[in-house]
Coordinates of C-alpha atoms and ligand atoms in Angstrom, one line a residue:
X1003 CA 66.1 -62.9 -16.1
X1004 CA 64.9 -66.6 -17.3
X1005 CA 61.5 -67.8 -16.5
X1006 CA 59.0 -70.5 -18.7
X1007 CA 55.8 -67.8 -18.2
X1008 CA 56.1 -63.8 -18.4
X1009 CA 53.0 -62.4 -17.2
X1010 CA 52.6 -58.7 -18.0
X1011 CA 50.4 -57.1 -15.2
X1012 CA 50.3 -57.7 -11.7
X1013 CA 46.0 -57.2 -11.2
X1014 CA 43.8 -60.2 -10.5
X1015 CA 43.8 -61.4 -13.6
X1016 CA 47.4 -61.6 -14.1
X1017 CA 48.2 -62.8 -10.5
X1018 CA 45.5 -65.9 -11.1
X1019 CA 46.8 -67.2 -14.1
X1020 CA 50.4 -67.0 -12.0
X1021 CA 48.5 -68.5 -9.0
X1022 CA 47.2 -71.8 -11.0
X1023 CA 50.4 -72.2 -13.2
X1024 CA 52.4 -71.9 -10.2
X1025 CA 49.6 -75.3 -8.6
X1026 CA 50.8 -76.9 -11.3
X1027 CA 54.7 -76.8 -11.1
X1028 CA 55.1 -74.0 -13.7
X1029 CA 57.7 -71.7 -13.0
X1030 CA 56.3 -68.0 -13.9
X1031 CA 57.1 -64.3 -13.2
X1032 CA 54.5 -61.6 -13.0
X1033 CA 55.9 -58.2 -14.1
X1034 CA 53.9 -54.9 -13.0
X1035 CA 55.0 -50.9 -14.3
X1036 CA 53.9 -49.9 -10.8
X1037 CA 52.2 -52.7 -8.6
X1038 CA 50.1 -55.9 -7.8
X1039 CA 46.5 -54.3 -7.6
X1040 CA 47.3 -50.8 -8.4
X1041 CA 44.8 -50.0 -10.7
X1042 CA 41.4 -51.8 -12.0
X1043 CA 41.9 -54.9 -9.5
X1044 CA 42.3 -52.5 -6.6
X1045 CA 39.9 -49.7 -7.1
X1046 CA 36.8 -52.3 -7.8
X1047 CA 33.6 -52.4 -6.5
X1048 CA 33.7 -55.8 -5.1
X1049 CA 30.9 -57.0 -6.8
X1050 CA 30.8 -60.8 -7.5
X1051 CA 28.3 -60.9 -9.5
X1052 CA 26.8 -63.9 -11.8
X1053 CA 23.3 -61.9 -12.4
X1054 CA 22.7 -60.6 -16.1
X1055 CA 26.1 -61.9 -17.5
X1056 CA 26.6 -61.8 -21.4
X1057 CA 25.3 -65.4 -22.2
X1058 CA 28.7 -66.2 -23.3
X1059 CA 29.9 -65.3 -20.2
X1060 CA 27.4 -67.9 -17.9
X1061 CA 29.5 -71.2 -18.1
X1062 CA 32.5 -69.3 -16.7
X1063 CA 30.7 -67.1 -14.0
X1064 CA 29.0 -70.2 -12.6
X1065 CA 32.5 -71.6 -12.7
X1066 CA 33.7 -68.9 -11.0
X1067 CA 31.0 -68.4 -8.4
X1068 CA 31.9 -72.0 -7.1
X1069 CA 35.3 -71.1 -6.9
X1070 CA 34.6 -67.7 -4.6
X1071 CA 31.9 -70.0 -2.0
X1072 CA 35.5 -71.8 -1.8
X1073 CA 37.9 -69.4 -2.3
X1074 CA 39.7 -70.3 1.2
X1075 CA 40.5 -73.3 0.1
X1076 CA 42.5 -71.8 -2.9
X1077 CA 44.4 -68.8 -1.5
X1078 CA 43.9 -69.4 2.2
X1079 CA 42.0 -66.7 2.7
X1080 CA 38.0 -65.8 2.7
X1081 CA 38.8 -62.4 0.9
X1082 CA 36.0 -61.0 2.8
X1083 CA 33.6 -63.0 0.7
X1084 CA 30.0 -62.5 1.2
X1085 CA 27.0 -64.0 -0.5
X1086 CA 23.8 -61.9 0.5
X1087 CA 22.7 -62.5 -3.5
X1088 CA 22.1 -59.3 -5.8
X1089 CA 18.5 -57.9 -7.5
X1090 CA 17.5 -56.3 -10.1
X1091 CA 14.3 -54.6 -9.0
X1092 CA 10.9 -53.9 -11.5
X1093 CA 9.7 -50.7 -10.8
X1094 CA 6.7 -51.8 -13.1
X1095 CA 5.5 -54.4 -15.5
X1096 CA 7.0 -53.7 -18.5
X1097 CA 10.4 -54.0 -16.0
X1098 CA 8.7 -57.4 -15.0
X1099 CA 8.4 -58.8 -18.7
X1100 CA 12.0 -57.7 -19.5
X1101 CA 13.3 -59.6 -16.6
X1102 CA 10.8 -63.0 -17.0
X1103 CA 12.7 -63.0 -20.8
X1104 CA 15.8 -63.0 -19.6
X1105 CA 15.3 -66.1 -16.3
X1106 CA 14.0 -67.8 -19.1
X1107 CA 16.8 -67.3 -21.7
X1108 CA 19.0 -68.2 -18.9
X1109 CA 16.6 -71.4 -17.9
X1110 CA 16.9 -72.8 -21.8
X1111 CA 20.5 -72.5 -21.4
X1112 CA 20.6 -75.4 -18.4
X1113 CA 20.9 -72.8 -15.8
X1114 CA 18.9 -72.1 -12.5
X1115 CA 21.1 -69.7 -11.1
X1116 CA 18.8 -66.5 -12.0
X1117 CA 15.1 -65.9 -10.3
X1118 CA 12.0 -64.4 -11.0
X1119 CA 10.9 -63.6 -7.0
X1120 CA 7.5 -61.9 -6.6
X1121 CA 6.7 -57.8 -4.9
X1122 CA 6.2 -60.5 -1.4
X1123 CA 9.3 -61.5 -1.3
X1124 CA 11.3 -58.2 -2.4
X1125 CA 10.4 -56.6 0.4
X1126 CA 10.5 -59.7 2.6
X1127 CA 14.2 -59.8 1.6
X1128 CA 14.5 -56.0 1.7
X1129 CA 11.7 -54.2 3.8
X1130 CA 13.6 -50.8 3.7
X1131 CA 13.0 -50.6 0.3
X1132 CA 10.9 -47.8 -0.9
X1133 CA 7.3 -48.6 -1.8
X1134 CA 6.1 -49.5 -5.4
X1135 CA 8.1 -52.2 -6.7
X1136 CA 6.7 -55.1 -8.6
X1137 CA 9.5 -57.4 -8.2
X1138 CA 13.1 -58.5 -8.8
X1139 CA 15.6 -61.1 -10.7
X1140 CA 17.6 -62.4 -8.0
X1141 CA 20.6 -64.5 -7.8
X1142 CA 20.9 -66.0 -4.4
X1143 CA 24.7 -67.4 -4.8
X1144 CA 25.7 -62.9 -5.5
X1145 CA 28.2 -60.9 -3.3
X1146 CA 31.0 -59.4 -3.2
X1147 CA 35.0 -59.7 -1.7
X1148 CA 37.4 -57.0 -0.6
X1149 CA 39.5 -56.3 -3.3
X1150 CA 42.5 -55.5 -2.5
X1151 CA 42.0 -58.3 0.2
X1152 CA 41.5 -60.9 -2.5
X1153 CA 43.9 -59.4 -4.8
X1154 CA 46.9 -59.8 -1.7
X1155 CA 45.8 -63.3 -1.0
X1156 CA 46.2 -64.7 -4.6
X1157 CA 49.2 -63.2 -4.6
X1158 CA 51.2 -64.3 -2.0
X1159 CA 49.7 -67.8 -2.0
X1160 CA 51.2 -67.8 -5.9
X1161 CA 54.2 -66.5 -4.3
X1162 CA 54.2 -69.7 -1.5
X1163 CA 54.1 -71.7 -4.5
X1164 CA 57.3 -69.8 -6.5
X1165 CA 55.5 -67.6 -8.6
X1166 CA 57.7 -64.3 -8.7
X1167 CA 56.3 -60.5 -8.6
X1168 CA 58.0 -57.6 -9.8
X1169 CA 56.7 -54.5 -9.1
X1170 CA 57.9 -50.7 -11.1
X1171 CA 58.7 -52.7 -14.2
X1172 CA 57.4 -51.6 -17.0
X1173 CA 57.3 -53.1 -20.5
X1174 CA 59.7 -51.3 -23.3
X1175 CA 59.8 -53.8 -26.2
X1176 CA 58.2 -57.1 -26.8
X1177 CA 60.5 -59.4 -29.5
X1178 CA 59.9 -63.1 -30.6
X1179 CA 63.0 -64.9 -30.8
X1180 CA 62.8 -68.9 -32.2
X1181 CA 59.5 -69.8 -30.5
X1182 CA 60.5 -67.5 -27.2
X1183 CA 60.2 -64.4 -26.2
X1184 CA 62.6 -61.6 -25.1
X1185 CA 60.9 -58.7 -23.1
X1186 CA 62.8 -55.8 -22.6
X1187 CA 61.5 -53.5 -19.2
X1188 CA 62.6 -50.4 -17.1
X1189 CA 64.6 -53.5 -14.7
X1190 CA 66.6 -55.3 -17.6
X1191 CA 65.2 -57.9 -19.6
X1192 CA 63.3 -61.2 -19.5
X1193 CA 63.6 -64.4 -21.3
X1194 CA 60.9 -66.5 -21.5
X1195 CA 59.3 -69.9 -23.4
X1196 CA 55.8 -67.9 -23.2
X1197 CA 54.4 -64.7 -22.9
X1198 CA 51.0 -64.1 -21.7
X1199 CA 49.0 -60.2 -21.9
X1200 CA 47.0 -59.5 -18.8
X1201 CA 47.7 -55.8 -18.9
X1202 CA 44.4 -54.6 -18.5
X1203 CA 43.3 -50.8 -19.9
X1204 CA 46.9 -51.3 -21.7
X1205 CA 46.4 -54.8 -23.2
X1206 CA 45.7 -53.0 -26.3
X1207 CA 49.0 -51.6 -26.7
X1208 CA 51.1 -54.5 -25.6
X1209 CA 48.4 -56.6 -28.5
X1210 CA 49.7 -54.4 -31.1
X1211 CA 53.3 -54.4 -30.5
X1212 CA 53.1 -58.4 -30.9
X1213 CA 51.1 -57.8 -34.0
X1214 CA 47.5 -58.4 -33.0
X1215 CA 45.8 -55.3 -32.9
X1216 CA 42.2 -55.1 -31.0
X1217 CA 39.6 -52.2 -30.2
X1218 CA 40.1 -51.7 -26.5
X1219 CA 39.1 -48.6 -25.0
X1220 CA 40.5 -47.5 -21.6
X1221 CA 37.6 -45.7 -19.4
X1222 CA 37.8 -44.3 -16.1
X1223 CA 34.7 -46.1 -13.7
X1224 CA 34.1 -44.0 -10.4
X1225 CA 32.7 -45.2 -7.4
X1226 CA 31.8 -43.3 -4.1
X1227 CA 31.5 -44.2 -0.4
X1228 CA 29.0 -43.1 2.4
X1229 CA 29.7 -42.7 5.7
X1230 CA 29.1 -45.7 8.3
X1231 CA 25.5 -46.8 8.6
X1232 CA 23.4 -49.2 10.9
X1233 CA 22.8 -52.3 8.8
X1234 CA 19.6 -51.8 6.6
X1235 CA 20.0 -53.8 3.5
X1236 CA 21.9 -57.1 2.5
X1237 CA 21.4 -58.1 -1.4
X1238 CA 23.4 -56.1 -3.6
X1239 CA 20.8 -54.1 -5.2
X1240 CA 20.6 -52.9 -9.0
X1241 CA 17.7 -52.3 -10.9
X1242 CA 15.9 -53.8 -14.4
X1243 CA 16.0 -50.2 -16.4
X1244 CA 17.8 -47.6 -14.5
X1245 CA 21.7 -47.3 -13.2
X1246 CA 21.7 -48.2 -10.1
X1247 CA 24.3 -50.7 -8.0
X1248 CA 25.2 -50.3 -4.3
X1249 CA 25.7 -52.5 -1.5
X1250 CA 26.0 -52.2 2.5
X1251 CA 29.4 -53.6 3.6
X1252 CA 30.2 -55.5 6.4
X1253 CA 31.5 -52.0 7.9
X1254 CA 28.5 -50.1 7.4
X1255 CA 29.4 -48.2 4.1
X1256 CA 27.6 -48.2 1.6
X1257 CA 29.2 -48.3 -2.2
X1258 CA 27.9 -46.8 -5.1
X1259 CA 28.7 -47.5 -8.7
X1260 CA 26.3 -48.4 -11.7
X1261 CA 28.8 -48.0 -14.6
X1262 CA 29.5 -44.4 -14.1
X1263 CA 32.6 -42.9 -15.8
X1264 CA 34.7 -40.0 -15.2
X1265 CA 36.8 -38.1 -17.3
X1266 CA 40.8 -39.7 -18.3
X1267 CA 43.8 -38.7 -19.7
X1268 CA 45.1 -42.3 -20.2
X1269 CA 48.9 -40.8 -21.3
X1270 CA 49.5 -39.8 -17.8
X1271 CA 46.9 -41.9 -16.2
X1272 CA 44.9 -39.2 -14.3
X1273 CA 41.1 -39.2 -14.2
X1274 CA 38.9 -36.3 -12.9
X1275 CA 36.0 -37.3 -10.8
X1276 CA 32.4 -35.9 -12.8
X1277 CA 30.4 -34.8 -9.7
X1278 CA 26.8 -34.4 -11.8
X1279 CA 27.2 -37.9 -12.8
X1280 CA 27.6 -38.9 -9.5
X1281 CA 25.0 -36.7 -8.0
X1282 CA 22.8 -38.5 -10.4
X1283 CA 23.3 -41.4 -9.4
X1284 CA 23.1 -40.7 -5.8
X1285 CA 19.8 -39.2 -6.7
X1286 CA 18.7 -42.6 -8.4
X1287 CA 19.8 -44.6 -4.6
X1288 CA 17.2 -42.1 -3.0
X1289 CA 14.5 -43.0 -5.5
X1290 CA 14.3 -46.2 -3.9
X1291 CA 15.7 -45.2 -0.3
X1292 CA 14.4 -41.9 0.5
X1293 CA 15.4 -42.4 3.8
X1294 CA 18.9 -42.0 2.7
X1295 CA 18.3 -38.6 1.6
X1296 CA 20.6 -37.1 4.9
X1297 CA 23.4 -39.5 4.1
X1298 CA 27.2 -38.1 3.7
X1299 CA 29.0 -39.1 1.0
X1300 CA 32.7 -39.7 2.2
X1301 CA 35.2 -40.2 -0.9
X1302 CA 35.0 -41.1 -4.4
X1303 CA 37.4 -42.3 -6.6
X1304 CA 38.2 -43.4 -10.3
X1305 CA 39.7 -46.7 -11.5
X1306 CA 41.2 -47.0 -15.3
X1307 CA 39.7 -50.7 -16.9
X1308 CA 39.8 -51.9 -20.3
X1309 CA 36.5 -52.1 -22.6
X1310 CA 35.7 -54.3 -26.0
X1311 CA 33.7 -53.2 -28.5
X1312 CA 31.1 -56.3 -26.9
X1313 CA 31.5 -55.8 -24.0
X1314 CA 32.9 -59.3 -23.2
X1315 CA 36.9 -60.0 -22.3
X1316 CA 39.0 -61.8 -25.1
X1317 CA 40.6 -65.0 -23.5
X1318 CA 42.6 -66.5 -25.8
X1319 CA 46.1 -67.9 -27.3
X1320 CA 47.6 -65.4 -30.1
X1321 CA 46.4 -65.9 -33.7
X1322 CA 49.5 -64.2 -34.9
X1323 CA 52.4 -65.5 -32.9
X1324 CA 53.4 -68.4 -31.0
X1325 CA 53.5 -69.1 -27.4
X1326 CA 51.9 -65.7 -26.3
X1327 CA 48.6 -65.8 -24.5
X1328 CA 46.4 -62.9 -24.1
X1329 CA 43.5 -62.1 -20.8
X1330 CA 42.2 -58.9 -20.9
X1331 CA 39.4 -56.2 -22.1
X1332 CA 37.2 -57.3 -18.8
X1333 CA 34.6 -54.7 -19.3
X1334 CA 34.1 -53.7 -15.5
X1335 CA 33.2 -57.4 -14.5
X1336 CA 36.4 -59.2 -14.5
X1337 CA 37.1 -59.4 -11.0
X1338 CA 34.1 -62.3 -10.1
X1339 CA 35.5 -63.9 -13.5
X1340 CA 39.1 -64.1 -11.8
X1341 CA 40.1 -67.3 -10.4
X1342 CA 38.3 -69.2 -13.2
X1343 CA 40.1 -67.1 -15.9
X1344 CA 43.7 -68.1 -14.1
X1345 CA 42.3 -71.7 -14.4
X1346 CA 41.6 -71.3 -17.9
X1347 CA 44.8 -69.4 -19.1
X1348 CA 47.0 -72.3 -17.2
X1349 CA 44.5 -74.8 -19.2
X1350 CA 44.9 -73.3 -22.3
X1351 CA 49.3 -72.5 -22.2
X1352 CA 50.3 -76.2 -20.5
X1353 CA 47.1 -78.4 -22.2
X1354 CA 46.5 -76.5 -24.7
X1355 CA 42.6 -76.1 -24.8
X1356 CA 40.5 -75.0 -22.0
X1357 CA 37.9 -76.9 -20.5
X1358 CA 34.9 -74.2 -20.3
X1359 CA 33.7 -73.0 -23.8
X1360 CA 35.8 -70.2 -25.0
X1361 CA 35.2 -69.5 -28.6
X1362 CA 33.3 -66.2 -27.7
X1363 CA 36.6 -64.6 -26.3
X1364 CA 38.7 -65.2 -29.0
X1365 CA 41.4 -62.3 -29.9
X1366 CA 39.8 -62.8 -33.6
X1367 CA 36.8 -62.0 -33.5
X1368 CA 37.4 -58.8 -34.2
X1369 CA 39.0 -58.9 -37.9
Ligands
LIG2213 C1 35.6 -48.6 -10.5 C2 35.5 -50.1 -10.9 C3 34.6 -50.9 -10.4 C4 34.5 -52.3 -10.8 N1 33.6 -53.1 -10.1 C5 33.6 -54.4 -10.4 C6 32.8 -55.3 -9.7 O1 32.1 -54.9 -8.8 N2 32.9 -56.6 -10.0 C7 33.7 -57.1 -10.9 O2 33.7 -58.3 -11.2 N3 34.5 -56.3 -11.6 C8 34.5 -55.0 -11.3 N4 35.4 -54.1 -12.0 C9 36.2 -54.7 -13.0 C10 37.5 -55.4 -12.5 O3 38.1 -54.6 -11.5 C11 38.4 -55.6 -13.6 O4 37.8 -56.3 -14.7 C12 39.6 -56.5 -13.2 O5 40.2 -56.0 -12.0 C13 40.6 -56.5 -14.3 O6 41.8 -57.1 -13.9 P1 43.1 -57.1 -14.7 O7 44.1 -57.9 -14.0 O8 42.7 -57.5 -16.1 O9 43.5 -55.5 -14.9 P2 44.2 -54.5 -13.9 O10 43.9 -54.8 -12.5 O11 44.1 -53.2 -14.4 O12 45.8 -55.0 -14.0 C14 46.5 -54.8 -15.2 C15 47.9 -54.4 -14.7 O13 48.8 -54.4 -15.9 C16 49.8 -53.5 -15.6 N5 50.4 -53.0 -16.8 C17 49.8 -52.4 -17.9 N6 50.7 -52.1 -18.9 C18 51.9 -52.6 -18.5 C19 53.2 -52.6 -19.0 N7 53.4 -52.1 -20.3 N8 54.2 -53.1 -18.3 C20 54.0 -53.7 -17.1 N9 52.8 -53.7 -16.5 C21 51.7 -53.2 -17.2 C22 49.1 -52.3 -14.9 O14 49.9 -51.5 -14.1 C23 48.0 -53.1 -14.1 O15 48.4 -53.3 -12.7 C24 35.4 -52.8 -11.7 C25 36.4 -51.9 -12.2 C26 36.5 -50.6 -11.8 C27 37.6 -49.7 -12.4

């Protein structure tokens, strides 16, 4: 199989870069060991959030958030999109402070998209909200998508365009030959003028066999789902000092998250929900909804994403070899970063330079 652009991994990440190369006229294949979305980029939360972002990571979740109030326009679909905003909630003063530092670290950067709002306003915006709270950071343009929803629509709309998916195929060997690259996978083997690494929890393997090893660590996030509720809540809520992240879907659900992580065995993939950690964090939602205290919790499950050391993704072309790309390492946020990172990555292979500031996500950083 010839193709210019092998992407290796089928999640959101690798199915936007195939989405905007495929926009503009490249011809590209996306090749998956089991399937578009089967792991991080299907299991998410949803969350599209710009609130609190690494400051590295603020020109290119703006970016990004412009892209989802759009999104339609791109994949021809509204991926469920929703943009109640998100808070981080002060239970006190010194959770106030914190929070006034970082609107106005975010302010002296050029940017008004996170808010200091007043106790008034926190509970005009959420009256079931348990009493005591001082205040919140809020950023108004916050949501969240469907998934597996968005995930589909970039896919087949890079597939309208000639971008090529194949699913149960699973890297074997990676050699450079000339300037290309000759990928050998459970279907046969690829040929191809560039290579690009958007393998996710794996990334890290696929790095080092072309050479460029990086300190990516696979984890296991779980989330868990309530039963249906009547509407009480629309921001996504989190909170200044404590874990907490859940939002009210359009369904009634609620889902809960908050960076909680079960146990893995990466070699055969299989994680192993931690109930205590969950039941903590459950135990955190009723701190500041009591009246949630008779809720069922329906299902829970794990999803396997790749960490850096920094916490921020490396986006960047190889320092070690040519024509090979690498977009991974998203740290449990990549999904809001997605269409703006396939922007970038077909920026960066067919101009060369990307127009955002990338510097921070370079694969060297780390020597
Ligand atoms: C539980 C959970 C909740 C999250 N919540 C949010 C959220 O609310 N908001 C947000 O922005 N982000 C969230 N994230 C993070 C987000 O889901 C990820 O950052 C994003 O999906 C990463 O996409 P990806 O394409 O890099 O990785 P993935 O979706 O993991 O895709 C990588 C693909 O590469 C394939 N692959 C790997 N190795 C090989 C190989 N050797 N050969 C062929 N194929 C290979 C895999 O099968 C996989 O399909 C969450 C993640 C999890 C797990």
């Amino acid at each position: 199989m010839n193709t210019d652009v092998l992407i290796i991994g089928a999640g959101l990440v690798g199915t936007s870069t195939a989405l905007q190369l495929a926009m503009r006229g490249c011809r590209c294949s996306v090749i998956d060991k089991d399937s578009p979305g089967r792991h991080a980029s299907g299991a998410n939360a949803g969350g599209l959030r710009q609130l609190n972002r690494d400051p590295a990571e603020i020109p290119l979740t703006v970016e990004a958030a412009k892209m989802w109030h759009n999104i339609a326009n791109l994949v021809d679909s509204d991926c469920d999109a929703r943009f109640p905003g998100q808070l981080r909630v002060a239970e006190n003063q010194s959770d106030m402070h914190k929070l006034e530092q970082r609107a106005a670290m975010v302010r002296s950067m050029g940017y008004q998209h996170e808010e200091i709002i007043g106790q008034k306003e926190l509970y005009q915006l959420v009256p079931a909200l348990g009493p005591g709270c001082v205040g919140a950071l809020i950023c108004r343009g916050d949501g969240y998508a469907r998934p597996y929803h968005a995930l589909t629509a970039f896919r087949q709309k890079a597939e309208t365009l000639g971008a090529n998916f194949h699913s149960a195929t699973e890297v074997h060997s990676i050699t450079q030959e000339g300037d290309g690259w000759s990928v050998r996978t459970s279907q046969g083997t690829y040929n191809s003028a560039i290579l690009v690494n958007c393998a996710g929890a794996w990334a890290g393997e696929l790095a080092a066999r072309m050479h460029e090893p990086v300190p990516l660590t696979p984890k296991a996030l779980m989330l868990m789902v309530t039963d249906r509720l009547p509407h009480f809540v629309d921001p996504v809520m989190g909170a200044a000092s404590r874990k907490l992240s859940f939002k009210q879907m359009q369904n009634g659900t609620l889902i809960i998250g908050g960076a909680l992580v079960a146990r893995l065995d990466f070699a055969k993939e299989q994680t192993d929900i931690d109930w205590q950690q969950l039941a903590a964090s459950a135990k955190t939602v009723l701190d500041f909804f009591p009246q949630l205290k008779d809720v069922r919790i329906v299902r829970a499950w794990a999803g396997i994403e790749g960490f850096m050391p920094d916490n921020i993704p490396v986006i960047s072309a190889s320092q070690t070899a040519k024509n090979a790309y690498h977009a991974f390492g998203f740290s449990a946020h990549g999904l809001q970063l997605s269409p703006v990172i396939g922007r970038i990555m077909a920026q960066l292979i067919l101009d060369g330079h990307a127009q955002l500031p990338i510097e921070p996500f370079n694969i060297s950083r780390f020597n």
